Coordinates of C-alpha atoms in Angstrom, one line a residue:
X1 CA 13.7 55.2 5.7
X2 CA 17.3 54.2 4.5
X3 CA 17.9 53.7 0.7
X4 CA 17.7 50.2 -0.4
X5 CA 20.7 48.0 -1.1
X6 CA 19.8 47.6 -4.7
X7 CA 17.5 48.9 -7.2
X8 CA 16.6 45.3 -8.3
X9 CA 17.2 41.8 -6.7
X10 CA 16.8 39.0 -9.2
X11 CA 16.0 35.6 -7.6
X12 CA 17.3 33.0 -10.2
X13 CA 19.6 33.3 -13.2
X14 CA 17.9 31.1 -16.0
X15 CA 16.2 32.5 -19.2
X16 CA 13.9 35.0 -17.3
X17 CA 16.6 35.9 -14.5
X18 CA 19.4 36.4 -16.8
X19 CA 17.6 38.6 -19.3
X20 CA 16.1 40.7 -16.6
X21 CA 19.5 41.2 -15.1
X22 CA 21.2 41.9 -18.5
X23 CA 18.6 44.7 -19.4
X24 CA 18.4 46.2 -16.0
X25 CA 22.0 46.7 -15.7
X26 CA 22.6 47.9 -19.0
X27 CA 19.9 50.7 -18.0
X28 CA 22.2 51.7 -15.3
X29 CA 20.2 50.0 -12.3
X30 CA 22.1 48.4 -9.5
X31 CA 21.3 44.7 -10.0
X32 CA 21.9 41.6 -7.8
X33 CA 21.3 38.1 -8.8
X34 CA 20.8 35.5 -6.3
X35 CA 21.3 32.2 -7.6
X36 CA 20.9 28.9 -5.3
X37 CA 23.3 26.8 -7.2
X38 CA 27.0 26.9 -7.9
X39 CA 29.0 28.9 -10.5
X40 CA 30.0 25.8 -12.8
X41 CA 32.8 25.6 -15.2
X42 CA 34.1 22.9 -17.5
X43 CA 36.6 21.9 -15.0
X44 CA 33.8 21.3 -12.4
X45 CA 31.1 19.7 -14.5
X46 CA 30.2 16.6 -13.0
X47 CA 31.5 13.4 -14.7
X48 CA 32.2 10.7 -12.1
X49 CA 29.8 8.8 -9.8
X50 CA 30.8 10.4 -6.8
X51 CA 30.7 14.0 -8.3
X52 CA 28.1 16.6 -7.0
X53 CA 25.1 15.5 -9.5
X54 CA 22.3 16.3 -7.4
X55 CA 20.5 19.2 -5.8
X56 CA 18.4 18.5 -2.6
X57 CA 15.9 21.7 -2.1
X58 CA 15.5 20.5 1.7
X59 CA 19.3 19.9 2.4
X60 CA 20.8 22.4 0.0
X61 CA 23.7 23.0 2.3
X62 CA 24.8 19.3 1.9
X63 CA 23.7 18.5 -1.4
X64 CA 24.0 21.3 -4.0
X65 CA 24.9 19.7 -7.2
X66 CA 24.1 19.9 -10.8
X67 CA 20.3 19.1 -11.2
X68 CA 17.2 19.3 -8.9
X69 CA 15.0 16.3 -9.6
X70 CA 11.6 16.6 -7.9
X71 CA 9.6 13.7 -7.2
X72 CA 5.6 14.5 -7.2
X73 CA 2.8 12.2 -7.2
X74 CA 2.9 10.4 -10.9
X75 CA 5.3 13.3 -12.1
X76 CA 9.1 14.0 -12.0
X77 CA 10.4 17.5 -12.6
X78 CA 14.0 18.0 -13.5
X79 CA 15.5 21.6 -13.1
X80 CA 19.0 23.0 -13.2
X81 CA 21.0 24.5 -10.1
X82 CA 23.8 27.1 -11.1
X83 CA 24.6 30.2 -12.7
X84 CA 22.9 30.0 -15.9
X85 CA 19.9 28.1 -14.7
X86 CA 18.1 26.0 -17.3
X87 CA 20.7 27.0 -19.8
X88 CA 23.0 24.5 -18.3
X89 CA 21.0 21.3 -18.8
X90 CA 18.8 22.0 -21.8
X91 CA 19.3 20.7 -25.2
X92 CA 20.3 23.9 -26.7
X93 CA 17.0 24.2 -28.7
X94 CA 15.8 27.8 -29.1
X95 CA 12.8 27.7 -31.1
X96 CA 9.9 30.0 -31.3
X97 CA 6.4 29.1 -30.3
X98 CA 3.8 28.6 -32.9
X99 CA 1.6 31.7 -33.7
X100 CA -1.6 29.8 -33.0
X101 CA -0.6 28.9 -29.5
X102 CA -1.4 32.6 -28.4
X103 CA -4.8 32.6 -29.6
X104 CA -6.1 31.0 -26.6
X105 CA -5.3 31.4 -22.8
X106 CA -3.0 34.4 -23.0
X107 CA -3.8 38.1 -22.4
X108 CA -4.6 39.8 -25.6
X109 CA -1.6 41.7 -25.7
X110 CA 0.5 38.8 -25.9
X111 CA 0.6 37.6 -29.4
X112 CA 3.5 36.2 -31.7
X113 CA 3.7 39.3 -33.6
X114 CA 4.1 41.3 -30.4
X115 CA 6.8 39.0 -29.2
X116 CA 8.8 38.6 -32.8
X117 CA 11.2 41.6 -32.0
X118 CA 12.1 39.8 -28.7
X119 CA 12.3 36.4 -30.3
X120 CA 14.8 38.0 -32.8
X121 CA 16.9 39.6 -30.0
X122 CA 17.0 36.5 -28.1
X123 CA 18.4 34.6 -31.2
X124 CA 20.8 37.2 -31.7
X125 CA 22.2 37.1 -28.2
X126 CA 22.2 33.2 -28.0
X127 CA 23.9 33.4 -31.5
X128 CA 21.4 30.5 -32.7
X129 CA 22.1 28.5 -35.8
X130 CA 21.0 25.1 -37.3
X131 CA 23.4 22.1 -37.3
X132 CA 25.6 22.6 -40.5
X133 CA 24.6 20.1 -43.4
X134 CA 28.2 18.4 -43.4
X135 CA 27.6 17.5 -39.7
X136 CA 24.3 15.8 -39.8
X137 CA 24.2 13.0 -37.2
X138 CA 22.9 9.5 -37.7
X139 CA 20.0 10.5 -35.6
X140 CA 19.3 13.7 -37.8
X141 CA 19.3 11.3 -40.9
X142 CA 17.2 8.8 -39.2
X143 CA 14.5 11.3 -38.3
X144 CA 14.6 12.6 -41.9
X145 CA 14.1 9.1 -43.4
X146 CA 11.3 8.2 -40.8
X147 CA 9.4 11.5 -41.4
X148 CA 9.4 10.8 -45.3
X149 CA 8.3 7.3 -44.5
X150 CA 5.3 8.4 -42.5
X151 CA 4.2 10.9 -45.1
X152 CA 5.7 13.8 -42.9
X153 CA 8.6 14.6 -45.0
X154 CA 7.6 18.2 -45.4
X155 CA 7.2 18.5 -41.6
X156 CA 10.8 17.7 -40.8
X157 CA 13.1 20.6 -40.2
X158 CA 16.4 21.2 -38.4
X159 CA 16.0 23.4 -35.3
X160 CA 17.8 26.5 -34.3
X161 CA 20.3 25.7 -31.7
X162 CA 22.3 27.8 -29.1
X163 CA 25.6 26.2 -30.2
X164 CA 29.0 27.4 -31.8
X165 CA 29.6 25.3 -34.7
X166 CA 32.8 25.0 -36.8
X167 CA 31.8 24.4 -40.4
X168 CA 35.4 22.8 -41.1
X169 CA 34.7 20.2 -38.2
X170 CA 35.2 16.9 -39.9
X171 CA 33.2 13.7 -38.7
X172 CA 35.4 11.5 -40.6
X173 CA 38.9 12.6 -39.1
X174 CA 40.4 10.4 -36.3
X175 CA 38.7 10.7 -32.9
X176 CA 36.3 13.4 -34.4
X177 CA 34.6 14.0 -30.9
X178 CA 38.0 14.8 -28.9
X179 CA 38.2 17.9 -27.2
X180 CA 41.3 19.0 -29.2
X181 CA 39.4 19.6 -32.3
X182 CA 37.5 22.4 -30.8
X183 CA 38.3 25.9 -32.1
X184 CA 38.8 28.4 -29.4
X185 CA 37.4 32.0 -30.0
X186 CA 36.3 35.0 -27.8
X187 CA 32.4 35.6 -28.1
X188 CA 30.8 38.9 -28.8
X189 CA 30.3 39.2 -25.2
X190 CA 34.0 38.9 -24.4
X191 CA 33.6 35.2 -23.1
X192 CA 36.1 32.6 -24.6
X193 CA 34.3 29.6 -26.0
X194 CA 34.9 26.5 -28.2
X195 CA 33.2 25.0 -31.2
X196 CA 31.3 21.9 -31.0
X197 CA 32.8 18.4 -31.5
X198 CA 29.5 16.5 -31.2
X199 CA 30.8 14.9 -28.0
X200 CA 27.1 14.5 -26.9
X201 CA 27.5 16.2 -23.3
X202 CA 24.8 19.2 -23.9
X203 CA 22.8 18.0 -20.9
X204 CA 25.7 17.6 -18.5
X205 CA 28.0 20.4 -19.1
X206 CA 29.8 21.1 -22.5
X207 CA 33.3 20.8 -21.7
X208 CA 34.5 22.9 -24.6
X209 CA 32.1 25.7 -24.2
X210 CA 30.8 25.3 -27.3
X211 CA 27.1 25.4 -25.8
X212 CA 25.8 29.3 -25.6
X213 CA 24.7 28.8 -22.0
X214 CA 23.6 32.1 -20.4
X215 CA 26.7 32.9 -18.3
X216 CA 28.4 33.4 -21.5
X217 CA 26.0 36.1 -23.0
X218 CA 23.2 37.8 -21.0
X219 CA 24.9 37.1 -17.4
X220 CA 28.2 38.1 -19.2
X221 CA 26.7 41.6 -20.3
X222 CA 25.0 42.0 -17.0
X223 CA 28.2 41.6 -15.2
X224 CA 30.0 43.9 -17.4
X225 CA 27.6 46.5 -16.6
X226 CA 28.0 46.2 -12.8
X227 CA 25.5 43.6 -12.0
X228 CA 26.6 41.4 -9.0
X229 CA 25.8 37.6 -9.1
X230 CA 26.0 35.5 -5.8
X231 CA 25.7 31.8 -6.2
X232 CA 24.7 29.4 -3.5
X233 CA 22.3 31.9 -2.0
X234 CA 18.9 30.1 -1.4
X235 CA 15.7 32.8 -1.0
X236 CA 13.2 31.6 1.4
X237 CA 11.2 34.4 2.0
X238 CA 9.9 37.9 0.6
X239 CA 8.9 40.8 2.8
X240 CA 7.2 44.0 1.4
X241 CA 8.6 47.2 3.2
X242 CA 7.0 50.6 3.3
X243 CA 9.1 51.3 0.2
X244 CA 10.6 48.3 -1.4
X245 CA 11.3 44.7 -0.2
X246 CA 13.6 42.7 1.9
X247 CA 14.7 39.4 0.5
X248 CA 15.6 36.6 3.1
X249 CA 17.9 33.9 2.1
X250 CA 20.4 31.5 3.4
X251 CA 24.1 31.7 2.2
X252 CA 25.1 28.0 1.6
X253 CA 28.6 26.8 2.6
X254 CA 29.1 23.3 1.4
X255 CA 32.6 22.9 2.8
X256 CA 31.1 23.2 6.2
X257 CA 27.8 21.9 5.4
X258 CA 26.3 25.1 6.9
X259 CA 23.5 27.6 6.2
X260 CA 24.2 31.3 7.1
X261 CA 21.1 33.5 7.2
X262 CA 21.2 36.8 5.3
X263 CA 18.7 39.5 3.9
X264 CA 19.1 42.6 1.7
X265 CA 16.6 45.1 0.6
X266 CA 15.8 46.4 -3.1
X267 CA 13.2 48.8 -4.7
X268 CA 12.2 45.8 -6.9
X269 CA 12.3 42.1 -6.7
X270 CA 12.2 40.0 -10.0
X271 CA 11.6 36.3 -9.7
X272 CA 13.4 33.9 -12.1
X273 CA 13.6 30.7 -10.2
X274 CA 11.5 29.0 -12.7
X275 CA 8.0 27.3 -12.7
X276 CA 8.4 25.2 -9.6
X277 CA 11.0 27.6 -7.7
X278 CA 9.0 30.8 -8.0
X279 CA 5.8 29.3 -7.5
X280 CA 7.0 27.4 -4.5
X281 CA 8.7 30.7 -3.1
X282 CA 5.3 32.7 -3.4
X283 CA 3.3 29.8 -2.1
X284 CA 5.4 29.9 1.0
X285 CA 5.1 33.5 1.4
X286 CA 1.5 33.5 1.2
X287 CA 0.7 30.2 3.1
X288 CA 3.5 29.7 5.3
X289 CA 5.3 32.9 6.5
X290 CA 2.2 35.3 5.7
X291 CA 4.0 38.0 4.4
X292 CA 2.1 38.1 1.1
X293 CA -1.4 37.1 2.2
X294 CA -3.0 39.0 -0.7
X295 CA -1.5 36.7 -3.6
X296 CA -4.2 35.4 -6.0
X297 CA -6.2 32.2 -5.2
X298 CA -4.9 31.0 -8.6
X299 CA -1.4 30.6 -7.5
X300 CA -0.2 27.3 -8.4
X301 CA -3.0 26.5 -10.7
X302 CA -2.3 26.0 -14.3
X303 CA 0.8 24.0 -14.1
X304 CA 2.0 22.2 -17.4
X305 CA 4.4 19.5 -17.9
X306 CA 4.4 20.3 -21.8
X307 CA 4.1 16.8 -22.9
X308 CA 7.6 15.6 -22.8
X309 CA 7.9 12.0 -23.5
X310 CA 10.8 9.7 -24.7
X311 CA 10.4 6.1 -26.4
X312 CA 13.5 4.4 -27.1
X313 CA 13.6 2.2 -30.0
X314 CA 16.1 -0.6 -30.7
X315 CA 17.5 -1.7 -34.2
X316 CA 18.9 -4.8 -34.8
X317 CA 21.0 -4.0 -37.8
X318 CA 21.3 -0.1 -37.6
X319 CA 23.8 1.8 -35.6
X320 CA 22.3 5.3 -34.1
X321 CA 24.8 6.1 -31.6
X322 CA 22.6 8.5 -29.6
X323 CA 25.7 9.9 -27.5
X324 CA 27.3 11.2 -30.6
X325 CA 26.2 14.6 -31.6
X326 CA 24.1 17.5 -30.1
X327 CA 21.4 16.2 -27.9
X328 CA 18.6 17.4 -30.4
X329 CA 19.1 18.5 -34.0
X330 CA 15.6 18.2 -35.7
X331 CA 12.0 18.1 -35.5
X332 CA 8.8 16.7 -37.0
X333 CA 6.2 19.5 -36.6
X334 CA 2.7 18.1 -36.1
X335 CA 1.5 21.0 -34.0
X336 CA -1.3 21.7 -36.4
X337 CA -3.2 18.8 -35.1
X338 CA -1.9 16.4 -37.5
X339 CA -0.5 13.8 -35.4
X340 CA -2.2 10.4 -34.7
X341 CA -5.6 10.9 -33.4
X342 CA -5.5 14.7 -34.5
X343 CA -3.5 15.8 -31.6
X344 CA -0.7 18.5 -31.4
X345 CA 2.7 16.8 -31.4
X346 CA 6.4 18.1 -31.9
X347 CA 8.7 15.1 -32.2
X348 CA 12.4 15.3 -31.6
X349 CA 15.5 13.1 -31.8
X350 CA 16.9 12.6 -28.4
X351 CA 20.6 12.0 -27.3
X352 CA 22.2 10.6 -24.1
X353 CA 25.7 11.4 -22.9
X354 CA 28.3 8.6 -22.9
X355 CA 29.1 8.7 -19.2
X356 CA 31.8 6.0 -19.1
X357 CA 33.7 8.0 -21.8
X358 CA 33.3 11.0 -19.9
X359 CA 34.8 9.7 -16.7
X360 CA 37.9 8.3 -18.4
X361 CA 38.5 11.4 -20.3
X362 CA 38.3 13.4 -17.0
X363 CA 41.0 10.8 -15.4
X364 CA 43.1 11.1 -18.4
X365 CA 43.2 14.7 -18.1
X366 CA 44.5 14.6 -14.8
X367 CA 47.3 12.3 -15.3
X368 CA 50.8 12.9 -15.9
X369 CA 52.9 11.0 -18.5
X370 CA 53.6 7.5 -17.6
X371 CA 52.2 3.9 -17.8
X372 CA 49.2 4.9 -16.0
X373 CA 48.2 7.5 -18.4
X374 CA 48.7 4.9 -21.3
X375 CA 46.4 2.6 -19.6
X376 CA 43.7 4.9 -19.4
X377 CA 44.3 6.0 -23.0
X378 CA 43.9 2.6 -24.2
X379 CA 40.8 2.2 -21.9
X380 CA 39.4 5.4 -23.5
X381 CA 39.8 3.9 -27.0
X382 CA 37.8 1.0 -25.9
X383 CA 34.7 3.2 -24.3
X384 CA 34.9 5.7 -27.3
X385 CA 34.9 3.0 -29.9
X386 CA 31.3 3.2 -31.0
X387 CA 28.4 3.8 -28.3
X388 CA 27.2 1.8 -25.5
X389 CA 23.8 2.2 -26.6
X390 CA 24.8 2.4 -30.4
X391 CA 21.5 0.5 -31.5
X392 CA 19.1 2.6 -29.7
X393 CA 17.4 5.9 -30.8
X394 CA 15.6 7.9 -28.2
X395 CA 12.3 9.4 -29.9
X396 CA 11.5 12.3 -27.9
X397 CA 9.0 15.0 -28.3
X398 CA 6.6 17.5 -26.7
X399 CA 2.8 18.0 -27.1
X400 CA -0.1 20.3 -26.4
X401 CA -1.3 18.8 -23.0
X402 CA -4.0 20.4 -20.9
X403 CA -1.9 22.2 -18.4
X404 CA -4.1 21.3 -15.5
X405 CA -1.7 20.6 -12.9
X406 CA -1.6 22.4 -9.4
X407 CA 1.1 23.4 -6.9
X408 CA 0.5 23.7 -3.3
X409 CA 1.8 23.4 0.2
X410 CA 0.9 20.1 2.2
X411 CA 2.0 18.5 5.4
X412 CA 3.4 15.2 5.7
X413 CA 1.8 12.7 8.4
X414 CA 5.3 11.9 9.8
X415 CA 6.3 15.7 10.0
X416 CA 3.2 17.7 10.2
X417 CA 5.2 20.6 11.5
X418 CA 7.0 21.0 8.1
X419 CA 5.1 22.3 4.9
X420 CA 6.2 20.5 1.7
X421 CA 5.6 21.2 -2.1
X422 CA 2.9 19.1 -3.3
X423 CA 1.6 18.6 -6.7
X424 CA -2.2 17.7 -7.8
X425 CA -2.1 16.1 -11.2
X426 CA -3.9 13.3 -12.7
X427 CA -2.7 11.8 -15.8
X428 CA -6.3 11.1 -17.3
X429 CA -6.5 14.4 -19.1
X430 CA -3.1 14.2 -20.5
X431 CA -3.6 10.4 -21.6
X432 CA -4.9 11.0 -25.1
X433 CA -2.1 13.4 -26.1
X434 CA 0.9 11.1 -24.7
X435 CA -0.9 8.0 -26.0
X436 CA -0.8 9.9 -29.5
X437 CA 3.1 10.8 -29.1
X438 CA 3.4 7.0 -28.4
X439 CA 1.7 6.1 -31.4
X440 CA 3.9 8.6 -33.5
X441 CA 6.9 7.1 -32.1
X442 CA 6.1 3.7 -32.7
X443 CA 5.3 4.4 -36.2
X444 CA 8.5 6.2 -36.9
X445 CA 10.4 3.3 -35.3
X446 CA 8.6 0.5 -37.2
X447 CA 8.7 2.5 -40.4
X448 CA 12.7 2.3 -40.1
X449 CA 13.1 -1.2 -38.7
X450 CA 13.1 -0.2 -35.1
X451 CA 11.4 -2.0 -32.1
X452 CA 9.9 0.8 -29.9
X453 CA 9.9 -0.2 -26.2
X454 CA 7.4 2.3 -24.3
X455 CA 8.8 2.9 -20.6
X456 CA 6.9 1.0 -18.0
X457 CA 6.8 4.1 -16.0
X458 CA 3.9 5.1 -18.3
X459 CA 2.6 1.8 -19.3
X460 CA 2.2 0.5 -15.7
X461 CA 2.4 3.6 -13.4
X462 CA 1.3 6.2 -15.6
X463 CA 4.2 8.5 -14.4
X464 CA 6.0 11.2 -16.6
X465 CA 9.2 13.2 -16.4
X466 CA 9.3 16.7 -17.6
X467 CA 12.4 19.0 -18.1
X468 CA 9.9 21.8 -19.4
X469 CA 7.6 22.7 -16.5
X470 CA 5.4 25.7 -17.1
X471 CA 3.1 27.8 -15.1
X472 CA 2.0 28.2 -11.4
X473 CA 2.1 31.9 -11.5
X474 CA 0.1 32.4 -14.8
X475 CA -0.5 35.5 -16.6
X476 CA -4.1 36.7 -16.3
X477 CA -6.2 39.9 -16.8
X478 CA -7.2 40.0 -13.1
X479 CA -6.4 38.3 -9.7
X480 CA -9.4 36.2 -10.2
X481 CA -7.9 34.3 -13.3
X482 CA -3.9 34.9 -13.0
X483 CA -1.2 35.7 -10.4
X484 CA 0.5 38.2 -12.8
X485 CA -0.5 40.6 -15.5
X486 CA 0.6 40.5 -19.1
X487 CA 3.9 42.2 -17.9
X488 CA 4.7 39.8 -15.2
X489 CA 3.6 42.2 -12.4
X490 CA 2.4 40.4 -9.3
X491 CA -1.2 41.4 -8.8
X492 CA -1.6 43.4 -5.4
X493 CA 2.0 43.9 -4.8
X494 CA 4.0 46.9 -6.5
X495 CA 7.6 46.3 -7.4
X496 CA 7.3 42.4 -7.4
X497 CA 7.5 40.6 -10.8
X498 CA 7.8 37.1 -12.1
X499 CA 9.8 36.8 -15.2
X500 CA 10.2 33.0 -16.0
X501 CA 8.2 30.2 -17.1
X502 CA 6.0 30.2 -14.3
X503 CA 3.9 33.0 -16.1
X504 CA 3.3 31.0 -19.3
X505 CA -0.6 30.3 -18.8
X506 CA -0.6 27.1 -21.1
X507 CA 1.6 24.3 -22.6
X508 CA 3.5 25.5 -25.5
X509 CA 3.9 21.9 -27.0
X510 CA 7.6 22.6 -28.0
X511 CA 10.9 23.8 -26.1
X512 CA 9.8 26.7 -24.3
X513 CA 13.2 28.6 -23.4
X514 CA 13.0 31.1 -26.3
X515 CA 9.6 32.1 -25.4
X516 CA 10.6 32.4 -21.7
X517 CA 13.3 34.7 -22.7
X518 CA 11.3 36.7 -25.2
X519 CA 8.6 37.4 -22.5
X520 CA 11.4 38.7 -20.3
X521 CA 12.8 41.0 -22.7
X522 CA 9.4 42.3 -23.6
X523 CA 8.5 42.7 -19.9
X524 CA 11.6 44.5 -18.8
X525 CA 11.4 46.8 -21.8
X526 CA 7.9 47.9 -20.6
X527 CA 9.2 48.1 -16.9
X528 CA 12.1 50.6 -18.0
X529 CA 9.9 52.5 -20.3
X530 CA 7.2 53.0 -17.6
X531 CA 10.0 54.2 -15.3
X532 CA 12.0 56.5 -17.6
X533 CA 10.5 56.2 -21.2
X534 CA 13.5 54.8 -22.9
X535 CA 13.2 51.1 -22.4
X536 CA 15.9 48.6 -23.5
X537 CA 16.5 50.0 -26.9
X538 CA 15.5 46.4 -28.6
X539 CA 12.5 47.9 -30.2
X540 CA 13.1 51.4 -31.0
X541 CA 9.8 52.6 -32.2
X542 CA 7.7 50.3 -29.8
X543 CA 4.7 52.2 -28.7
X544 CA 3.8 52.6 -25.1
X545 CA 0.4 51.0 -25.7
X546 CA 1.2 47.3 -25.9
X547 CA -2.2 46.6 -27.6
X548 CA -1.2 49.0 -30.3
X549 CA 2.2 47.3 -30.5
X550 CA 0.4 43.7 -31.0
X551 CA -1.9 45.0 -33.7
X552 CA 0.9 46.6 -35.6
X553 CA 3.2 43.3 -35.4
X554 CA 6.5 45.6 -35.0
X555 CA 9.5 44.1 -36.3
X556 CA 13.3 44.2 -34.8
X557 CA 14.8 47.5 -35.4

């Protein structure tokens, strides 16, 4: 049999896939990353109404834009599509899960202590830091005031953010959020970035590259060590070989609205397509293509929406300006079940981009000098003078919900020949904790003079939206209670791994990106140790026995 094309093919380039690509490439492996989305740049980030905003999984050759919005029964899930995965659209928050969350639902070797050195390494790679005290936004100050008014002052804290800040940036200078105030620099991985000017565009692409997205660190290191990244490659089937794997995909050609089929082989395949993407791919391999019939019956079970919820509050005599500043800056930590009704909450400030201002800035940048440019400059002054929603505070948060959803393949009555991804989830078991979140948002609003308006999507329809889906390929001890083991190895199939949020077996109740990346760091480290005994070098003294490592709580170094 001929040698495989690659040592490892990684599907997806988010927090699991990027970490895996980086560490395997550093270890000398021949690595290929297949990413369904585009390689975005500050010049191509969507801004106008007719820009490529949306991704359509069924028609990806025609609609391959920025965000994948999946509508299920009573649940909407938002995911990114592009090189860098979820780091493109997340709100920069890189926070560790609480130690208590690992005491139930996880394999015994996965503890906070065991993950601590990997948490540390993720923080180093992403260069996380808090918002400087001289740049606290109106929302940050409102959060702190509200926490104190509710008796939660000691629970307020700024959050670690994967953002490059300039401590000399002055919010009082003329046009402080103009791109010209961003300071250019070359980061530790050789990629050029800028510093934050609090433009509010974190979720739709930071045009000054102050956001430390994965393409600027983990993926940059992977490519520097020979890893190849191929955007617009949509994987649809995995096939086990006598030695290794064959990965089947479509190459998307947006200009011609075509799909070109292709396949490549590898000794190992690592899934990093996210909770929805990795779970759907394995479901199709088991239930549609029949290439992986031995996958666990638990595949798709234990899916979590992580308790995401937004309650807008409106203030008559207070300017909040949610489009000014980083999207999330701070939290009120009630995860010890001290929230209303004794349930676990993590309340955050929310932000929204100024889409009108962004559109005008993009137009202005493309125009030569002249009267037309003067007109657009005057228009920019109008749309940037304040904030279209300047009196709104988007109270946000996450919660410890039951994680009782299930993903599966079904058929539509009008197209029974096609299988589509479905979700079985009922709001009923999540209702108490979501109502607790709403109660906290209402209290914070009322204590600071705001009028909360709970979205009718919840009050009338009991629908939720989550950008933080977890589970579907949950960790377990055996195939009877999980899809993968504590190292992300798929039960029953040697050389097949899941390295993303799909393996997280329960809701975390806070932003999950750092935990997903830390798990990938740990599992690739153990993979390399099993192969050649040297690992990634992140934890130089980590014993081969993970139980011993957990017991010792070894620290970075």
